[in-house]
Amino acid sequence: MEFAELVIVFAVTITISNIASRILPMIPAPLIQIFLGVILGLTEWGQSIDFEPELFLVMIIAPLLFREGEKADISSILKNFDTILFLAFGGVILTLIGVGATLSFLLPSVPLAACFAFGAALGPTDAVAVGSLSGRVNIPKKAMHILEGEGLLNDASGVTAFQFALGALITGTFSAVNAGFTLVISSIGGALIGFLLVWLKQKVIDLIEKASARDVTGYLLIELLLPFLAYVLAEVVDVSGIIAAVAAGVLQASGFRRITVFDAELSSLSQSTWTTIVFTLNALVFIFLGIELTQVFSPVWADSIYPNWLLLLTILLISIMLFVIRFVSISLFYVFKDGRKKFKKQLNEVLILTFGGVKGTVSLATIFILPFSINNLIFYQRSLLLFLTAGVILVTLIVGVLVLPMLTETEEAVETDLNALMILEEVVGVLRKDLEELPRDSKEFLATEAVIENYQERIRDLYLEDLSDDERQEVQEIQALILSIERDGLDKSYRSGKLSANGYRFYSRFLSRFEHSITSQILSFIGFWFIVGRRVLRIILHPKMFWQRRHSDRQTFITEEDIQGIRDTYQKNTQLIIESLENLTDVYDEAMVQFFIQQRKAEGIKMISGNLISAWMIQQESLFTKRMLRGYYLERKIVDEYEEAEKITMFSANTYRRNINLLESYTMNKPSDNFSFQFAIRAKTKKFRENVMKKE
């Protein structure tokens, strides 16, 4: 039961870290996860965790490196292979020596082999941490490819170097010749194991296909098993499991790709699955870091052997040494490769590579391998080295957050895709012609109008993409304010009895759709408060109302009384929204505020005429789905025409088609709603009969 509780706690913590990183994109996700880990470490769950170092390599590092190898851009790595090779091996060795010597000088009581093991653990860089440092950092492609390639190779070299240093710590002997020979044999053996395993995997798949038993889930499970099998099998035969996992990942991605529906479905499922797994594993490492900080902080901080100021100074000096070693070694390499004349032009790239070499997942997971005892004697310095490693990782992350934005250009606003706009506008034009041939009182007319409104929303979204982050944040905050007023007015009408539970649920569905369009990317705390915080607060303050409206009797269609209640509530909300927006002209851009005011007034006119409610209701009908499919057909046809006329490239056309396919699949799989369109037809029939009776 305790294990199940821990799994649930970690799952909740990882989810919270993901949400928090979206709400506060200016703070790197690793820092948020470390903070949550510290909080978790102060609880009984965190204090009860006993880390198993070997499990880190096989359960976390192996799949992460496998996926990095699978995603690696081999062509870009080969273009910069000399730089990557130097950083991956030469950089790790220089870091091992420089950091190890520095730690031995500052803390002489730590065994020299342990100091070198500490230096080896801090050798690997973390490209994932670099990518998550800030959403505003736009690292040049060449520098990013070098950092990614380095992260792929130096993970293996760093872990291997650490294992040699650890062996020297345990046995008390070390031979550079034997270590070098063993490293070569271990690396070649690991690569062969990775190759063998991928070859065997392909043979198994061939047998499955010959037996006509292929299955997407089965194939995905085989792929997910590869990194674990590669690592374990390599370690069994005493070669590098890390290199085996990397080699398996690279070979897995470089295999022959067949263009079939089955392979496309497998690729899509594999991509989404691995994205979740990689985020989860990286989050786990930084959460473990936070937990470990709470476990080692008190004994290390309270230990009288090392003054606290010396510990902090050691972390600071080692962090500085890491960046100095990296800058000097990269500078010398660039001067040797391209000469002094070109170095001035390359200085910015050198600085990006220097401060992009932050430490993270692999460093922490590697240092955990340190044993608790050596030759039956307690290894007291283990907690100290864990504490120092955690401190150095934090410092490098913070330095990266502060320095990298100064060295890179801020991310430019994405220009509006004019071709995409023109395609959507043409679809709307064709659909409007369809309207002219349909009776205004027919369901087909209403469904087509709803489809047109859907396309107009997509057009507005494309315009929003052209806005800067600050402008998008303003738009989101205004939309969140509107949503908050809507929900407050809706709850007030329900509590006062002016709106039935059935009408409340119908209105809520409309607001949920609006809320989903707002929260596609949370950019600010204000927006989050209006969207989530106030909603939670309403449930806490009025739990009885929330329970009643959720469990009251549901009707298969709404009555005219419900419609009138919805209309009255909407009009009151409209008045409050317009008054609130008019008071915000000094806070937000006036043109933007006026846009939302005019949009609300136009929707208010539709509400009075009854078209707005009809448009909401028709979207629950299968007819709406059919008309949407008609729109996707037209959109795909226009894309083909643009490609044939060479207005767009083949790659752009494929991107548009991919988006259409996603929308089409989502529309086809959209669950049905409990609300029926019966009321709209009955209401129109009733009015028609009344008009006929009046004329008679």
XYZ file of C-alpha atoms in Angstrom:
696
model
C 0.000 0.000 0.000
C 2.879 2.373 0.766
C 4.284 1.836 -2.736
C 0.891 2.573 -4.296
C 0.634 5.753 -2.222
C 4.085 6.858 -3.397
C 3.165 6.236 -7.044
C 0.022 8.356 -6.650
C 1.932 11.112 -4.819
C 4.616 11.233 -7.514
C 1.996 11.241 -10.278
C 0.183 14.166 -8.653
C 3.460 16.048 -8.087
C 4.565 15.569 -11.707
C 1.170 16.754 -12.934
C 1.337 19.839 -10.721
C 4.831 20.608 -12.026
C 3.577 20.421 -15.603
C 0.660 22.758 -14.868
C 2.890 25.164 -12.937
C 5.438 25.316 -15.760
C 2.620 26.277 -18.152
C 1.268 28.926 -15.800
C 4.743 30.358 -15.121
C 6.701 29.789 -18.362
C 9.410 32.214 -17.251
C 10.511 29.731 -14.556
C 12.273 26.590 -15.886
C 10.392 23.356 -15.221
C 13.408 21.733 -13.448
C 13.430 24.516 -10.822
C 9.701 24.060 -10.218
C 10.185 20.298 -9.891
C 13.078 20.731 -7.450
C 10.916 23.063 -5.346
C 8.048 20.539 -5.322
C 10.556 17.817 -4.437
C 11.731 19.844 -1.439
C 8.120 20.219 -0.277
C 7.510 16.493 -0.790
C 10.743 15.691 1.049
C 9.413 17.438 4.161
C 6.442 15.050 4.303
C 6.346 11.508 5.659
C 6.270 10.121 2.110
C 9.474 11.926 1.161
C 11.256 10.988 4.372
C 10.402 7.305 3.884
C 12.019 7.067 0.433
C 15.215 5.032 0.168
C 16.980 5.537 -3.147
C 18.295 2.515 -5.044
C 21.163 3.972 -7.130
C 21.366 1.146 -9.679
C 17.675 1.534 -10.480
C 18.361 5.104 -11.629
C 20.545 3.923 -14.487
C 18.313 1.146 -15.729
C 14.894 2.718 -15.089
C 15.587 6.404 -15.840
C 18.882 7.032 -17.637
C 18.621 4.108 -20.087
C 15.181 5.040 -21.518
C 16.084 8.754 -21.592
C 19.272 8.125 -23.568
C 17.489 5.645 -25.820
C 14.915 8.288 -26.701
C 17.595 10.937 -27.214
C 19.337 8.573 -29.613
C 16.061 7.843 -31.392
C 15.352 11.553 -31.867
C 18.904 12.559 -32.702
C 19.449 14.513 -35.912
C 22.316 12.388 -37.180
C 23.066 14.613 -40.188
C 23.415 17.716 -37.986
C 25.538 15.787 -35.492
C 27.865 14.637 -38.277
C 28.251 18.226 -39.533
C 29.537 19.297 -36.110
C 30.960 15.943 -35.108
C 34.467 17.234 -34.327
C 33.133 19.787 -31.822
C 30.673 17.309 -30.334
C 33.332 14.609 -30.021
C 35.694 17.010 -28.264
C 33.031 18.165 -25.784
C 31.666 14.666 -25.208
C 35.003 13.062 -24.375
C 37.642 15.751 -23.969
C 35.242 17.991 -22.042
C 34.286 15.191 -19.674
C 37.930 14.275 -18.984
C 38.906 17.924 -18.404
C 35.923 18.384 -16.080
C 36.790 15.204 -14.193
C 40.360 16.402 -13.623
C 39.628 20.089 -13.002
C 36.626 19.658 -10.713
C 38.169 16.685 -8.939
C 41.368 18.610 -8.211
C 39.398 21.669 -7.063
C 37.280 19.625 -4.646
C 40.356 17.814 -3.317
C 42.037 21.188 -2.670
C 38.977 22.674 -0.930
C 38.041 19.548 1.072
C 41.224 17.475 1.569
C 39.442 14.905 3.755
C 37.457 13.614 0.777
C 39.283 10.688 -0.924
C 40.883 11.670 -4.231
C 39.051 8.911 -6.122
C 35.748 10.216 -4.715
C 36.682 13.737 -5.892
C 37.298 12.418 -9.404
C 34.026 10.465 -9.278
C 32.334 13.746 -8.327
C 34.019 15.464 -11.294
C 32.946 12.662 -13.642
C 29.339 12.942 -12.469
C 29.371 16.666 -13.299
C 30.862 16.025 -16.738
C 27.622 15.346 -18.688
C 25.412 18.258 -19.721
C 21.624 18.200 -19.885
C 20.152 19.355 -23.211
C 16.637 18.880 -21.821
C 17.385 21.346 -19.034
C 18.787 23.787 -21.607
C 15.609 23.572 -23.642
C 13.448 24.214 -20.599
C 15.469 27.132 -19.228
C 13.089 29.717 -20.663
C 10.478 29.904 -23.374
C 11.990 33.254 -24.402
C 15.474 31.891 -25.190
C 16.048 31.290 -28.879
C 19.297 29.300 -29.074
C 20.776 29.221 -32.620
C 20.257 25.922 -34.406
C 23.954 25.112 -34.758
C 24.631 25.665 -31.060
C 21.538 23.668 -30.112
C 22.569 20.757 -32.357
C 26.012 20.758 -30.722
C 24.501 20.786 -27.228
C 22.082 17.974 -28.134
C 24.810 15.872 -29.745
C 27.112 16.462 -26.790
C 24.342 15.483 -24.380
C 23.818 12.267 -26.319
C 27.463 11.174 -26.222
C 28.801 12.631 -22.996
C 26.117 10.903 -20.957
C 27.739 7.619 -21.897
C 31.323 8.880 -21.466
C 30.511 10.594 -18.159
C 28.806 7.570 -16.637
C 31.593 5.296 -17.861
C 34.273 7.605 -16.422
C 32.345 7.711 -13.140
C 32.280 3.924 -12.979
C 36.073 3.808 -13.397
C 36.531 6.414 -10.659
C 34.125 4.473 -8.461
C 36.109 1.306 -9.076
C 39.269 3.111 -8.006
C 37.480 4.352 -4.876
C 36.378 0.836 -3.923
C 39.554 -1.074 -4.840
C 42.077 1.670 -4.117
C 43.916 1.074 -7.416
C 43.728 2.753 -10.813
C 45.527 2.256 -14.110
C 45.068 4.776 -16.932
C 46.119 2.210 -19.547
C 43.730 -0.428 -18.278
C 40.971 2.152 -17.927
C 41.456 3.376 -21.489
C 41.536 -0.167 -22.875
C 38.467 -1.134 -20.845
C 36.634 2.012 -22.014
C 37.230 1.133 -25.682
C 36.188 -2.493 -25.231
C 33.175 -1.503 -23.121
C 32.033 1.082 -25.677
C 32.412 -1.238 -28.675
C 30.728 -4.064 -26.784
C 27.846 -1.830 -25.751
C 27.342 -0.646 -29.342
C 27.349 -4.272 -30.557
C 24.757 -5.234 -27.929
C 22.543 -2.356 -29.056
C 22.909 -3.408 -32.698
C 22.213 -7.061 -31.865
C 19.112 -6.236 -29.871
C 17.598 -4.038 -32.601
C 18.365 -6.781 -35.147
C 16.639 -9.371 -32.946
C 13.692 -7.034 -32.451
C 13.288 -6.744 -36.218
C 13.394 -10.535 -36.598
C 10.689 -10.902 -33.943
C 8.531 -8.360 -35.763
C 9.056 -10.235 -39.048
C 7.834 -13.438 -37.398
C 4.786 -11.629 -35.982
C 3.929 -10.216 -39.412
C 4.307 -13.598 -41.071
C 1.847 -14.949 -38.516
C -0.524 -12.044 -39.357
C -0.536 -11.085 -35.672
C 0.775 -7.539 -35.793
C -0.727 -5.105 -33.346
C 0.053 -1.459 -32.610
C 0.043 -1.989 -28.842
C 2.318 -5.033 -29.079
C 4.806 -3.241 -31.326
C 4.880 -0.251 -28.990
C 5.535 -2.475 -25.971
C 8.456 -4.102 -27.788
C 9.921 -0.665 -28.512
C 9.471 0.438 -24.905
C 11.313 -2.681 -23.706
C 14.372 -2.038 -25.901
C 16.281 0.423 -23.648
C 15.809 -1.735 -20.557
C 16.810 -4.931 -22.331
C 19.802 -3.215 -23.971
C 21.101 -1.894 -20.667
C 20.559 -5.077 -18.650
C 21.968 -7.388 -21.340
C 25.068 -5.191 -21.763
C 25.707 -5.094 -18.029
C 25.336 -8.879 -17.822
C 28.187 -9.337 -20.326
C 30.166 -6.551 -18.564
C 30.076 -3.863 -21.268
C 28.570 -0.354 -21.264
C 24.802 -0.491 -20.796
C 24.543 3.258 -21.406
C 26.181 3.016 -24.837
C 24.030 -0.022 -25.627
C 20.883 2.021 -24.922
C 22.123 4.949 -27.046
C 23.111 2.657 -29.933
C 19.743 0.893 -29.801
C 17.959 4.241 -29.969
C 19.982 5.472 -32.959
C 19.558 2.178 -34.854
C 15.863 2.028 -34.009
C 15.320 5.433 -35.645
C 17.513 4.701 -38.668
C 15.597 1.628 -39.797
C 13.600 1.433 -43.020
C 10.262 3.256 -42.776
C 7.257 1.880 -44.603
C 4.448 4.208 -45.601
C 1.374 2.341 -44.407
C -1.620 3.185 -42.240
C -0.398 0.749 -39.575
C 3.072 2.319 -39.399
C 1.610 5.829 -39.333
C -0.670 4.894 -36.432
C 2.247 3.236 -34.611
C 4.455 6.306 -35.126
C 1.785 8.668 -33.800
C 1.143 6.508 -30.722
C 4.876 6.056 -30.099
C 5.502 9.802 -30.297
C 2.790 10.712 -27.803
C 3.759 7.867 -25.443
C 7.451 8.727 -25.421
C 6.716 12.425 -24.900
C 4.850 11.570 -21.706
C 7.478 9.062 -20.551
C 10.422 11.428 -21.130
C 8.723 14.289 -19.294
C 7.815 11.969 -16.416
C 11.328 10.544 -16.064
C 12.995 13.962 -16.213
C 10.501 15.302 -13.691
C 11.177 12.351 -11.395
C 14.903 13.074 -11.349
C 14.468 16.712 -10.341
C 11.795 15.817 -7.803
C 14.214 13.243 -6.375
C 16.816 16.011 -6.260
C 14.485 18.124 -4.129
C 13.726 15.175 -1.858
C 17.412 14.317 -1.544
C 18.187 17.927 -0.646
C 15.867 17.656 2.352
C 17.435 14.337 3.372
C 21.084 15.393 3.140
C 20.754 19.071 4.027
C 20.280 18.737 7.784
C 23.117 16.227 8.502
C 25.564 18.011 6.192
C 24.593 21.495 7.329
C 24.693 20.522 11.008
C 27.968 18.601 10.688
C 30.739 20.453 12.502
C 33.448 18.934 10.267
C 32.793 21.410 7.458
C 31.790 25.029 8.179
C 28.627 26.030 6.354
C 30.355 28.962 4.668
C 32.931 26.534 3.269
C 30.199 24.322 1.808
C 28.548 27.269 0.062
C 31.916 28.553 -1.131
C 32.755 25.087 -2.467
C 29.515 24.942 -4.468
C 30.155 28.419 -5.875
C 33.817 27.790 -6.765
C 33.098 24.419 -8.382
C 30.306 25.987 -10.446
C 32.683 28.745 -11.557
C 35.355 26.141 -12.326
C 32.887 24.213 -14.505
C 32.149 27.258 -16.649
C 35.815 28.341 -16.756
C 37.004 24.887 -17.876
C 34.258 24.769 -20.468
C 34.954 28.268 -21.828
C 38.724 27.818 -22.013
C 38.546 24.354 -23.602
C 35.935 25.393 -26.217
C 37.851 28.594 -27.010
C 41.120 26.723 -27.529
C 39.368 24.155 -29.703
C 37.779 26.839 -31.898
C 41.088 28.704 -32.236
C 42.883 25.475 -33.145
C 40.181 24.496 -35.648
C 39.406 27.812 -37.377
C 42.185 30.194 -36.321
C 42.244 33.360 -34.249
C 40.738 35.613 -36.932
C 37.410 33.784 -36.960
C 37.306 33.419 -33.168
C 35.939 36.929 -32.578
C 32.956 36.157 -34.798
C 32.479 32.830 -33.023
C 32.755 34.284 -29.500
C 28.984 34.518 -29.000
C 28.559 30.870 -30.031
C 31.357 29.863 -27.659
C 29.629 31.703 -24.799
C 26.288 30.044 -25.627
C 27.958 26.623 -25.591
C 29.685 27.530 -22.329
C 26.623 28.638 -20.387
C 24.422 26.086 -22.157
C 26.424 23.337 -20.473
C 24.135 23.191 -17.454
C 23.980 20.050 -15.352
C 20.880 18.026 -14.666
C 19.385 14.568 -14.948
C 22.462 12.430 -15.639
C 24.687 14.192 -13.097
C 22.193 13.653 -10.313
C 21.359 10.078 -11.277
C 25.058 9.227 -11.556
C 26.072 10.590 -8.153
C 23.313 8.490 -6.571
C 25.347 5.400 -7.527
C 27.913 6.215 -4.830
C 27.859 3.359 -2.305
C 26.726 3.766 1.294
C 29.738 1.796 2.474
C 33.196 0.873 1.156
C 34.870 -2.327 2.336
C 32.288 -2.653 5.116
C 33.015 0.891 6.316
C 30.373 3.616 6.131
C 31.150 6.126 3.372
C 30.398 9.312 5.322
C 31.227 11.655 2.423
C 28.348 10.282 0.304
C 25.810 12.761 1.744
C 28.346 15.569 1.305
C 28.898 14.757 -2.380
C 25.143 14.480 -2.988
C 24.665 17.856 -1.333
C 27.416 19.467 -3.407
C 26.114 17.944 -6.630
C 22.600 19.200 -5.964
C 23.957 22.656 -5.164
C 26.061 22.809 -8.335
C 23.093 21.711 -10.484
C 20.986 24.498 -8.960
C 23.685 27.111 -9.535
C 24.261 26.091 -13.173
C 20.526 26.182 -13.867
C 20.167 29.637 -12.321
C 23.231 30.951 -14.185
C 21.797 29.561 -17.425
C 18.467 31.296 -16.740
C 20.211 34.629 -16.185
C 22.949 34.537 -18.827
C 21.534 32.709 -21.869
C 18.810 35.316 -22.587
C 21.578 37.949 -22.763
C 23.481 35.918 -25.360
C 20.541 34.971 -27.568
C 17.971 36.961 -29.436
C 14.483 37.058 -27.981
C 12.057 34.825 -29.775
C 10.475 36.703 -32.671
C 6.724 36.839 -33.038
C 5.462 34.329 -35.577
C 4.167 36.024 -38.710
C 0.602 35.308 -39.739
C 0.344 32.472 -42.244
C -1.385 34.373 -45.047
C -1.818 31.256 -47.184
C -3.611 29.477 -44.344
C -5.865 32.523 -43.903
C -6.709 32.624 -47.607
C -7.529 28.901 -47.621
C -9.896 29.263 -44.657
C -11.488 32.377 -46.182
C -12.152 30.481 -49.419
C -13.790 27.652 -47.468
C -16.033 30.200 -45.725
C -16.909 31.690 -49.125
C -18.002 28.316 -50.515
C -20.027 27.543 -47.381
C -21.804 30.908 -47.664
C -22.827 29.973 -51.198
C -24.210 26.728 -49.770
C -26.345 28.813 -47.395
C -28.004 30.586 -50.298
C -29.418 27.288 -51.544
C -30.797 26.177 -48.151
C -34.111 27.150 -46.484
C -33.423 29.549 -43.581
C -35.607 27.544 -41.181
C -33.926 24.225 -41.948
C -31.496 22.359 -39.739
C -29.036 22.249 -42.631
C -28.958 26.062 -42.710
C -28.225 26.290 -38.982
C -25.590 23.548 -39.153
C -23.818 25.309 -42.039
C -23.896 28.606 -40.131
C -22.310 26.849 -37.139
C -19.590 25.421 -39.395
C -18.881 28.909 -40.777
C -18.564 30.235 -37.223
C -16.101 27.410 -36.462
C -13.939 28.437 -39.426
C -14.116 32.086 -38.390
C -12.825 31.098 -34.949
C -9.869 29.373 -36.621
C -9.222 32.557 -38.620
C -9.224 34.597 -35.411
C -6.806 32.103 -33.841
C -4.397 32.582 -36.747
C -4.464 36.334 -36.187
C -3.764 35.791 -32.490
C -0.641 33.801 -33.370
C 0.760 36.997 -34.906
C 0.632 38.776 -31.554
C 3.579 39.095 -29.213
C 3.596 37.212 -25.899
C 2.550 40.375 -24.050
C -0.354 40.969 -26.433
C -1.443 37.333 -26.181
C -1.342 37.622 -22.428
C -3.615 40.686 -22.575
C -6.059 38.861 -24.849
C -6.124 35.889 -22.518
C -6.656 38.018 -19.426
C -9.560 39.863 -21.087
C -11.109 36.561 -22.168
C -10.601 35.155 -18.663
C -12.329 38.226 -17.173
C -15.272 37.746 -19.549
C -15.497 34.084 -18.586
C -15.386 34.959 -14.883
C -18.256 37.458 -15.272
C -20.214 34.865 -17.254
C -19.835 32.228 -14.548
C -20.643 34.647 -11.720
C -23.798 35.778 -13.533
C -24.735 32.188 -14.332
C -24.390 31.097 -10.693
C -26.352 34.130 -9.510
C -29.239 33.383 -11.893
C -29.297 29.759 -10.779
C -29.254 30.620 -7.064
C -32.075 33.148 -7.513
C -34.211 30.594 -9.367
C -34.262 32.551 -12.630
C -32.506 29.704 -14.425
C -33.299 25.995 -14.173
C -30.704 23.278 -13.674
C -31.268 22.185 -17.264
C -30.679 25.706 -18.564
C -27.663 26.007 -16.272
C -26.065 22.873 -17.722
C -26.717 24.049 -21.262
C -25.145 27.463 -20.595
C -22.223 25.767 -18.806
C -21.467 23.679 -21.895
C -21.167 26.841 -23.936
C -18.832 28.369 -21.329
C -16.750 25.171 -21.166
C -16.143 25.417 -24.901
C -15.123 29.059 -24.506
C -12.890 28.168 -21.543
C -11.139 25.441 -23.537
C -10.231 27.955 -26.254
C -8.735 30.279 -23.613
C -6.713 27.709 -21.682
C -4.938 26.196 -24.672
C -1.895 27.972 -23.234
C -1.970 29.673 -19.841
C 0.371 32.651 -19.922
C -0.293 34.608 -16.754
C -1.234 34.210 -13.121
C -4.138 36.657 -13.582
C -5.613 34.495 -16.323
C -5.158 31.374 -14.216
C -6.909 33.018 -11.256
C -9.923 34.087 -13.316
C -10.205 30.705 -15.060
C -9.379 28.245 -12.277
C -9.023 29.983 -8.926
C -12.382 31.743 -8.845
C -14.128 28.622 -10.091
C -12.685 26.540 -7.255
C -13.609 29.299 -4.813
C -17.227 29.267 -6.027
C -17.450 25.513 -5.465
C -16.035 25.901 -1.928
C -18.413 28.761 -1.050
C -21.496 27.132 -2.607
C -21.023 23.342 -2.407
C -24.769 22.692 -2.013
C -25.582 24.524 -5.239
C -22.813 22.659 -7.058
C -24.136 19.308 -5.817
C -27.775 20.104 -6.657
C -27.144 21.261 -10.200
C -24.984 18.185 -10.896
C -27.543 15.671 -9.622
C -30.893 17.224 -10.475
C -33.092 15.513 -13.031
C -31.878 15.861 -16.607
C -34.219 16.470 -19.518
C -33.728 15.200 -23.017
C -34.442 18.672 -24.427
C -34.664 22.164 -23.012
C -37.985 23.947 -22.709
C -38.866 27.420 -23.925
C -38.765 28.548 -20.299
C -35.147 27.350 -20.146
C -34.385 29.273 -23.333
C -35.866 32.459 -21.908
C -33.810 32.057 -18.721
C -30.651 31.572 -20.767
C -31.473 34.630 -22.882
C -32.099 36.835 -19.823
C -28.909 35.652 -18.116
C -26.892 36.237 -21.264
C -28.219 39.779 -21.681
C -27.443 40.673 -18.044
C -23.953 39.208 -18.420
C -23.481 41.165 -21.645
C -24.289 44.432 -19.887
C -21.840 43.672 -17.056
C -19.128 42.576 -19.485
C -19.401 45.712 -21.609
C -19.330 47.944 -18.510
C -16.272 46.110 -17.165
C -14.414 46.270 -20.488
C -15.103 49.998 -20.877
C -13.364 50.527 -17.513
C -10.258 48.678 -18.768
C -9.328 50.998 -21.644
C -6.584 52.531 -19.469
C -5.247 49.098 -18.477
C -5.240 47.260 -21.817
C -4.885 48.349 -25.431
C -8.003 50.357 -26.306
C -8.386 48.854 -29.789
C -8.222 45.350 -28.306
C -10.860 46.190 -25.674
C -13.146 47.712 -28.312
C -12.803 44.552 -30.416
C -14.169 42.421 -27.568
C -16.951 44.946 -26.862
C -18.129 44.933 -30.486
C -17.883 41.140 -30.640
C -20.075 40.841 -27.546
C -22.652 43.275 -28.915
C -22.864 41.291 -32.159
C -23.401 38.052 -30.206
C -26.065 39.803 -28.118
C -28.019 40.592 -31.295
C -27.809 36.928 -32.306
C -29.053 35.920 -28.853
C -32.140 38.160 -29.131
C -32.985 36.700 -32.533
C -32.554 33.153 -31.202
C -29.854 32.237 -33.732
C -27.115 31.993 -31.134
C -28.898 29.368 -29.041
C -29.839 27.435 -32.167
C -26.188 27.498 -33.234
C -25.140 26.107 -29.841
C -27.703 23.332 -29.991
C -27.121 22.246 -33.574
C -23.519 21.399 -32.724
C -24.771 18.416 -30.723
C -26.399 16.917 -33.838
C -24.840 14.447 -36.252
C -25.839 16.833 -39.043
C -23.303 19.352 -37.750
C -20.601 16.677 -37.989
C -21.578 15.993 -41.601
C -21.389 19.691 -42.470
C -18.006 19.938 -40.740
C -16.767 17.057 -42.868
C -17.994 19.000 -45.887
C -15.827 21.906 -44.718
C -12.771 19.672 -44.316
C -13.356 18.270 -47.817
C -13.431 21.788 -49.241
C -10.355 22.781 -47.245
C -8.396 19.766 -48.464
C -9.479 20.471 -52.045
C -8.347 24.101 -51.859
C -4.984 23.027 -50.386
C -4.502 20.717 -53.379
C -5.337 23.586 -55.755
C -2.865 25.900 -54.027
C -0.151 23.263 -54.244
C -0.785 22.614 -57.931
C -0.686 26.364 -58.619
C 2.597 26.513 -56.605
C 1.143 29.078 -54.208
C 2.363 26.899 -51.353
C 5.201 24.398 -51.070
C 4.733 20.670 -50.784
C 5.866 20.778 -47.149
C 3.362 23.520 -46.281
C 0.608 21.584 -48.031
C 1.468 18.461 -46.051
C 1.357 20.469 -42.824
C -2.098 21.819 -43.709
C -3.330 18.325 -44.605
C -2.000 16.938 -41.335
C -3.962 19.568 -39.408
C -7.089 18.808 -41.418
C -6.710 15.097 -40.682
C -6.376 15.803 -36.952
C -9.473 18.018 -36.950
C -11.410 15.488 -38.998
C -10.472 12.629 -36.680
C -11.398 14.683 -33.612
C -14.751 15.669 -35.125
C -15.591 12.075 -36.010
C -14.727 10.856 -32.496
C -16.474 13.698 -30.666
C -18.784 12.201 -28.021
C -22.481 12.833 -28.337
C -24.183 15.194 -25.910
C -27.281 14.583 -23.836
C -28.950 17.681 -25.205
C -31.147 17.130 -28.219
C -32.103 19.466 -30.990
C -35.729 18.564 -30.505
C -36.587 21.850 -28.837
C -35.444 24.003 -31.729
C -37.593 22.061 -34.196
C -40.590 21.975 -31.859
C -40.274 25.708 -31.147
C -40.126 26.564 -34.835
C -43.061 24.248 -35.575
C -45.072 25.852 -32.776
C -44.397 29.376 -34.063
C -45.257 28.295 -37.599
C -48.621 26.891 -36.441
C -49.377 30.047 -34.449
C -48.669 32.218 -37.482
C -50.923 30.044 -39.661
C -53.749 30.246 -37.102
C -53.433 34.064 -36.920
C -53.678 34.362 -40.693
C -56.729 32.148 -40.752
